[in-house]
């Protein structure tokens, strides 16, 4: 599981994360919501051990984040995933299997399973440098899942995926959670969070504003509308009408 | 394939020691990347690969012949040949020690703290010292291949010319040749490890100040080099006499300090060339043990500080607001009112990027600053009082050095400009201006900076040498032709041979296109300078001796040949400016992003 206790992170004078407490249990699919610059990616990077918290403690499966024990449990899909240009997709998966110490036969079987699941057979033996964004994204998802992580952390998971691939990925999230893995995803698409998440956390300016199931959030904020309305209410953001003065002049009837 | 939910996962991860698997995985990764890269190169870019191999072979052979001639000269005509070679080796390896420490520090820093691969590897179960070892090996390979390319012809030439004992024929024992490669490999590890230690410390202690540290270090290194150069120039006595040589060696005595690794290297190399195996083994062991110790310290520091440093560097985003350039912009628009407005805006954009990247302008400033310092001190060196022959020779040498430094600037900074623009082309491509205007903008930017800096230096050099106004005018014209030509070559070839995948300008400059650009630039400089220097040189050689003057080049002959050479240089300069730019514009107009 993932556990954050009083976690804070400062970049100079800027407070990116401020006293965050969060627990994501095994078998739970947690959606992390928040406006741009709210501190979601910083929090995720602390969970993955890429950033150290300025205050507090981050634990992954009971291990301090960044320790070998935590990293062995973790599958991570960053917002800007990395692939080796001069490896094929299959070679990249083989490298991951080796790095995580998966047995040779089990690893080979798991790679084939991932190729089949993410429909990558057509391009998996080409060099990654020639892949489209969607192809890259599928290989990255496969690499995060091929070693069967106990904790899956995903930052903006559906960028660049076509509807079919997006459905496969969503199914994978749910199946991972149902099989006992802890899944934390940061996402801007509120509809996806509404559809998939067991628990939703809304963060703004580094602080956790609300955590709970969708119904709990509605009850807590006394709001019966959609998640989008709830999100905007909690983050207290006015939405200016995106109409320029020129367009407004055109829209207004001439006397 | 089905869209149904897959079967539940089962724990199939093997327990047991993982580090061996990680090490094997990283080795396999490197080998596989190398194999695939070579495979793609052979399949798709045979011409490019052959050209790289050919250019490297020509470069190696050229250096070898140069070193061979130099060693033969020293052995045949100079007393104290052994001592001189020892000092030369010590200075050579000491300079390389400093350069490798500097370059490897920068490369390791970028590889460990700025690369996306590092971020990826840090989330895997690989231990931090294992990731460090992987990135360190890559950085050492990247920073030291030039060292092998430079060191191997030097040592082969030395091995062929040395006499193990006065009665024996020239030539080292055969074992020397593979052994010096071992010496080179071990030696490289010392500055590389020290550079890595510096990189780790900088990331942990000055995470927001890496550029300032770089600029200060470069300035300190340049000041040290200038001080040594200054002391050498001030060696008393008539040049190339025995006393003068003794004075020079005395001033270089610091490179013979027994604690310098460069001293162990030169002593070990010289002993092995003479077949003194015990001494050679002694120095090799000293070098190996220090290389091992330096790497061990770097690895231990990486184990304890790498992850912390990474976090500090990533968290060290500057919150400093960038000040505007309103005054500069307004002055620029007024000064260059005759240029089309979009071109002015593009030049201002490049200028602003250039000024905000201190690693770019600081190198430029240091090199040209050193040259300016040297030119200002010409009167103290007494060149102004020398004969017209010497002053002419020195003035052309100064001009050549200025042009050579300019060519490294255009290859390093101007050539990659368009490759870097490729990623932002969605913005530039949609602007209401013709694509060729983008290239003209870059050309104007490059030519402007080059002209301002080099014209000043060349005029300063000629004034200090008390050259006559006609020669000053000739040099001003020459450097203008060189500035325009080098800018045209770099911008044109930058558009013709772009590397749109790479975001690091130094890697773009070090690639095939950048290397080819540098070679073309060097050939251009050599041709223009030689065409104009030879008539002047022959004329002034004649002036030294009135008897021989009429046999060599008379005043009227000088006028004729200088006019011819000037016209030829102008034509060559125009060709070097226009042809690459036309090729570049054609390629750029067809380019798909």
Tab-separated table of N, CA, C and O in Angstrom, chain B residues 27-86:
chain	number	residue	atom	x	y	z
B	27	UNK	N	24.213	-4.543	-18.698
B	27	UNK	CA	25.234	-4.910	-19.703
B	27	UNK	C	24.561	-5.274	-21.017
B	27	UNK	O	24.970	-4.870	-22.094
B	28	UNK	N	23.510	-6.068	-20.897
B	28	UNK	CA	22.763	-6.513	-22.087
B	28	UNK	C	22.169	-5.300	-22.805
B	28	UNK	O	22.190	-5.225	-24.032
B	29	UNK	N	21.663	-4.356	-22.034
B	29	UNK	CA	21.068	-3.143	-22.603
B	29	UNK	C	22.094	-2.390	-23.451
B	29	UNK	O	21.818	-2.016	-24.592
B	30	UNK	N	23.304	-2.211	-22.901
B	30	UNK	CA	24.331	-1.453	-23.604
B	30	UNK	C	24.749	-2.164	-24.895
B	30	UNK	O	24.868	-1.565	-25.955
B	31	UNK	N	24.942	-3.485	-24.759
B	31	UNK	CA	25.363	-4.272	-25.918
B	31	UNK	C	24.283	-4.234	-27.001
B	31	UNK	O	24.565	-4.063	-28.181
B	32	UNK	N	23.043	-4.369	-26.587
B	32	UNK	CA	21.937	-4.404	-27.544
B	32	UNK	C	21.782	-3.062	-28.253
B	32	UNK	O	21.528	-3.002	-29.446
B	33	UNK	N	21.918	-1.967	-27.508
B	33	UNK	CA	21.810	-0.632	-28.102
B	33	UNK	C	22.925	-0.416	-29.132
B	33	UNK	O	22.680	0.099	-30.212
B	34	UNK	N	24.137	-0.870	-28.763
B	34	UNK	CA	25.273	-0.729	-29.668
B	34	UNK	C	25.030	-1.536	-30.951
B	34	UNK	O	25.210	-1.034	-32.063
B	35	UNK	N	24.585	-2.774	-30.754
B	35	UNK	CA	24.336	-3.654	-31.898
B	35	UNK	C	23.262	-3.069	-32.805
B	35	UNK	O	23.418	-3.015	-34.019
B	36	UNK	N	22.171	-2.601	-32.233
B	36	UNK	CA	21.085	-2.038	-33.034
B	36	UNK	C	21.507	-0.755	-33.738
B	36	UNK	O	21.147	-0.522	-34.892
B	37	UNK	N	22.287	0.079	-33.032
B	37	UNK	CA	22.751	1.337	-33.639
B	37	UNK	C	23.641	1.041	-34.846
B	37	UNK	O	23.481	1.642	-35.912
B	38	UNK	N	24.580	0.079	-34.658
B	38	UNK	CA	25.468	-0.275	-35.775
B	38	UNK	C	24.667	-0.877	-36.914
B	38	UNK	O	24.913	-0.599	-38.090
B	39	UNK	N	23.689	-1.710	-36.557
B	39	UNK	CA	22.858	-2.351	-37.576
B	39	UNK	C	22.121	-1.308	-38.405
B	39	UNK	O	22.113	-1.374	-39.647
B	40	UNK	N	21.549	-0.310	-37.741
B	40	UNK	CA	20.814	0.750	-38.455
B	40	UNK	C	21.777	1.556	-39.315
B	40	UNK	O	21.490	1.894	-40.458
B	41	UNK	N	22.976	1.820	-38.766
B	41	UNK	CA	23.960	2.620	-39.492
B	41	UNK	C	24.393	1.910	-40.776
B	41	UNK	O	24.466	2.507	-41.841
B	42	UNK	N	24.664	0.610	-40.637
B	42	UNK	CA	25.112	-0.163	-41.805
B	42	UNK	C	23.973	-0.268	-42.821
B	42	UNK	O	24.176	-0.153	-44.033
B	43	UNK	N	22.752	-0.437	-42.348
B	43	UNK	CA	21.633	-0.627	-43.259
B	43	UNK	C	21.216	0.674	-43.945
B	43	UNK	O	20.948	0.697	-45.137
B	44	UNK	N	21.187	1.774	-43.189
B	44	UNK	CA	20.597	3.013	-43.723
B	44	UNK	C	21.613	4.101	-44.042
B	44	UNK	O	21.319	4.985	-44.830
B	45	UNK	N	22.773	4.086	-43.416
B	45	UNK	CA	23.688	5.228	-43.581
B	45	UNK	C	25.108	4.748	-43.847
B	45	UNK	O	26.028	5.138	-43.148
B	46	UNK	N	25.244	3.896	-44.871
B	46	UNK	CA	26.598	3.380	-45.139
B	46	UNK	C	27.548	4.494	-45.515
B	46	UNK	O	28.698	4.514	-45.092
B	47	UNK	N	27.045	5.434	-46.338
B	47	UNK	CA	27.901	6.531	-46.793
B	47	UNK	C	28.368	7.359	-45.589
B	47	UNK	O	29.543	7.689	-45.460
B	48	UNK	N	27.416	7.640	-44.707
B	48	UNK	CA	27.729	8.440	-43.523
B	48	UNK	C	28.757	7.709	-42.649
B	48	UNK	O	29.739	8.305	-42.211
B	49	UNK	N	28.532	6.384	-42.441
B	49	UNK	CA	29.449	5.601	-41.606
B	49	UNK	C	30.835	5.548	-42.239
B	49	UNK	O	31.855	5.698	-41.555
B	50	UNK	N	30.860	5.363	-43.591
B	50	UNK	CA	32.161	5.294	-44.274
B	50	UNK	C	32.875	6.631	-44.147
B	50	UNK	O	34.092	6.682	-43.963
B	51	UNK	N	32.101	7.710	-44.253
B	51	UNK	CA	32.727	9.023	-44.170
B	51	UNK	C	33.301	9.299	-42.787
B	51	UNK	O	34.391	9.865	-42.661
B	52	UNK	N	32.562	8.857	-41.766
B	52	UNK	CA	33.070	9.036	-40.406
B	52	UNK	C	34.379	8.262	-40.239
B	52	UNK	O	35.371	8.777	-39.725
B	53	UNK	N	34.378	6.997	-40.734
B	53	UNK	CA	35.579	6.163	-40.616
B	53	UNK	C	36.732	6.789	-41.399
B	53	UNK	O	37.870	6.864	-40.916
B	54	UNK	N	36.419	7.268	-42.616
B	54	UNK	CA	37.456	7.850	-43.463
B	54	UNK	C	38.049	9.108	-42.810
B	54	UNK	O	39.271	9.263	-42.738
B	55	UNK	N	37.153	9.998	-42.342
B	55	UNK	CA	37.632	11.252	-41.728
B	55	UNK	C	38.481	10.954	-40.484
B	55	UNK	O	39.506	11.595	-40.261
B	56	UNK	N	38.031	9.960	-39.693
B	56	UNK	CA	38.794	9.606	-38.494
B	56	UNK	C	40.173	9.081	-38.889
B	56	UNK	O	41.175	9.428	-38.259
B	57	UNK	N	40.204	8.241	-39.948
B	57	UNK	CA	41.484	7.672	-40.393
B	57	UNK	C	42.405	8.779	-40.888
B	57	UNK	O	43.609	8.794	-40.578
B	58	UNK	N	41.849	9.731	-41.665
B	58	UNK	CA	42.666	10.839	-42.183
B	58	UNK	C	43.198	11.682	-41.018
B	58	UNK	O	44.375	12.053	-40.979
B	59	UNK	N	42.315	11.950	-40.057
B	59	UNK	CA	42.704	12.748	-38.888
B	59	UNK	C	43.822	12.037	-38.123
B	59	UNK	O	44.830	12.644	-37.752
B	60	UNK	N	43.643	10.729	-37.923
B	60	UNK	CA	44.637	9.940	-37.185
B	60	UNK	C	45.975	9.968	-37.936
B	60	UNK	O	47.032	10.201	-37.339
B	61	UNK	N	45.905	9.729	-39.272
B	61	UNK	CA	47.137	9.664	-40.065
B	61	UNK	C	47.841	11.025	-40.052
B	61	UNK	O	49.073	11.097	-39.937
B	62	UNK	N	47.066	12.111	-40.164
B	62	UNK	CA	47.640	13.459	-40.143
B	62	UNK	C	48.368	13.713	-38.834
B	62	UNK	O	49.505	14.196	-38.823
B	63	UNK	N	47.714	13.366	-37.747
B	63	UNK	CA	48.338	13.565	-36.436
B	63	UNK	C	49.590	12.712	-36.305
B	63	UNK	O	50.623	13.164	-35.792
B	64	UNK	N	49.492	11.474	-36.770
B	64	UNK	CA	50.630	10.557	-36.667
B	64	UNK	C	51.845	11.138	-37.399
B	64	UNK	O	52.956	11.158	-36.856
B	65	UNK	N	51.620	11.622	-38.635
B	65	UNK	CA	52.737	12.168	-39.417
B	65	UNK	C	53.326	13.400	-38.723
B	65	UNK	O	54.540	13.586	-38.686
B	66	UNK	N	52.426	14.223	-38.169
B	66	UNK	CA	52.885	15.427	-37.459
B	66	UNK	C	53.759	15.051	-36.257
B	66	UNK	O	54.858	15.578	-36.057
B	67	UNK	N	53.267	14.092	-35.471
B	67	UNK	CA	54.013	13.677	-34.275
B	67	UNK	C	55.322	12.981	-34.657
B	67	UNK	O	56.357	13.192	-34.022
B	68	UNK	N	55.237	12.158	-35.716
B	68	UNK	CA	56.443	11.438	-36.159
B	68	UNK	C	57.530	12.443	-36.545
B	68	UNK	O	58.690	12.325	-36.113
B	69	UNK	N	57.138	13.432	-37.361
B	69	UNK	CA	58.103	14.460	-37.785
B	69	UNK	C	58.676	15.198	-36.580
B	69	UNK	O	59.883	15.464	-36.508
B	70	UNK	N	57.791	15.527	-35.626
B	70	UNK	CA	58.245	16.283	-34.450
B	70	UNK	C	59.236	15.469	-33.626
B	70	UNK	O	60.286	15.980	-33.210
B	71	UNK	N	58.920	14.182	-33.392
B	71	UNK	CA	59.830	13.346	-32.592
B	71	UNK	C	61.163	13.133	-33.314
B	71	UNK	O	62.226	13.122	-32.684
B	72	UNK	N	61.094	12.975	-34.648
B	72	UNK	CA	62.340	12.801	-35.406
B	72	UNK	C	63.191	14.059	-35.314
B	72	UNK	O	64.408	13.992	-35.172
B	73	UNK	N	62.523	15.223	-35.386
B	73	UNK	CA	63.247	16.491	-35.281
B	73	UNK	C	63.915	16.614	-33.911
B	73	UNK	O	65.098	16.926	-33.804
B	74	UNK	N	63.108	16.314	-32.875
B	74	UNK	CA	63.646	16.446	-31.508
B	74	UNK	C	64.821	15.483	-31.305
B	74	UNK	O	65.859	15.845	-30.760
B	75	UNK	N	64.654	14.246	-31.802
B	75	UNK	CA	65.708	13.236	-31.611
B	75	UNK	C	66.969	13.607	-32.378
B	75	UNK	O	68.088	13.371	-31.925
B	76	UNK	N	66.790	14.216	-33.570
B	76	UNK	CA	67.943	14.460	-34.442
B	76	UNK	C	68.658	15.766	-34.168
B	76	UNK	O	69.868	15.853	-34.343
B	77	UNK	N	67.908	16.820	-33.777
B	77	UNK	CA	68.525	18.141	-33.759
B	77	UNK	C	68.585	18.810	-32.393
B	77	UNK	O	69.210	19.829	-32.228
B	78	UNK	N	67.852	18.310	-31.450
B	78	UNK	CA	67.768	19.030	-30.179
B	78	UNK	C	68.503	18.257	-29.084
B	78	UNK	O	68.340	17.039	-28.967
B	79	UNK	N	69.307	19.008	-28.323
B	79	UNK	CA	69.945	18.390	-27.148
B	79	UNK	C	68.863	18.118	-26.120
B	79	UNK	O	67.768	18.666	-26.187
B	80	UNK	N	69.170	17.359	-25.161
B	80	UNK	CA	68.225	17.055	-24.069
B	80	UNK	C	66.920	16.463	-24.594
B	80	UNK	O	65.839	16.727	-24.064
B	81	UNK	N	66.984	15.707	-25.702
B	81	UNK	CA	65.756	15.195	-26.323
B	81	UNK	C	64.892	14.448	-25.317
B	81	UNK	O	63.668	14.631	-25.268
B	82	UNK	N	65.537	13.623	-24.509
B	82	UNK	CA	64.785	12.806	-23.555
B	82	UNK	C	64.046	13.677	-22.540
B	82	UNK	O	62.872	13.456	-22.246
B	83	UNK	N	64.754	14.693	-22.045
B	83	UNK	CA	64.140	15.595	-21.054
B	83	UNK	C	62.975	16.347	-21.676
B	83	UNK	O	61.917	16.496	-21.071
B	84	UNK	N	63.188	16.817	-22.900
B	84	UNK	CA	62.123	17.588	-23.558
B	84	UNK	C	60.876	16.722	-23.751
B	84	UNK	O	59.758	17.147	-23.476
B	85	UNK	N	61.097	15.479	-24.214
B	85	UNK	CA	59.950	14.588	-24.435
B	85	UNK	C	59.239	14.326	-23.108
B	85	UNK	O	58.003	14.309	-23.053
B	86	UNK	N	60.017	14.148	-22.058
B	86	UNK	CA	59.413	13.912	-20.750
B	86	UNK	C	58.538	15.094	-20.333
B	86	UNK	O	57.410	14.926	-19.863
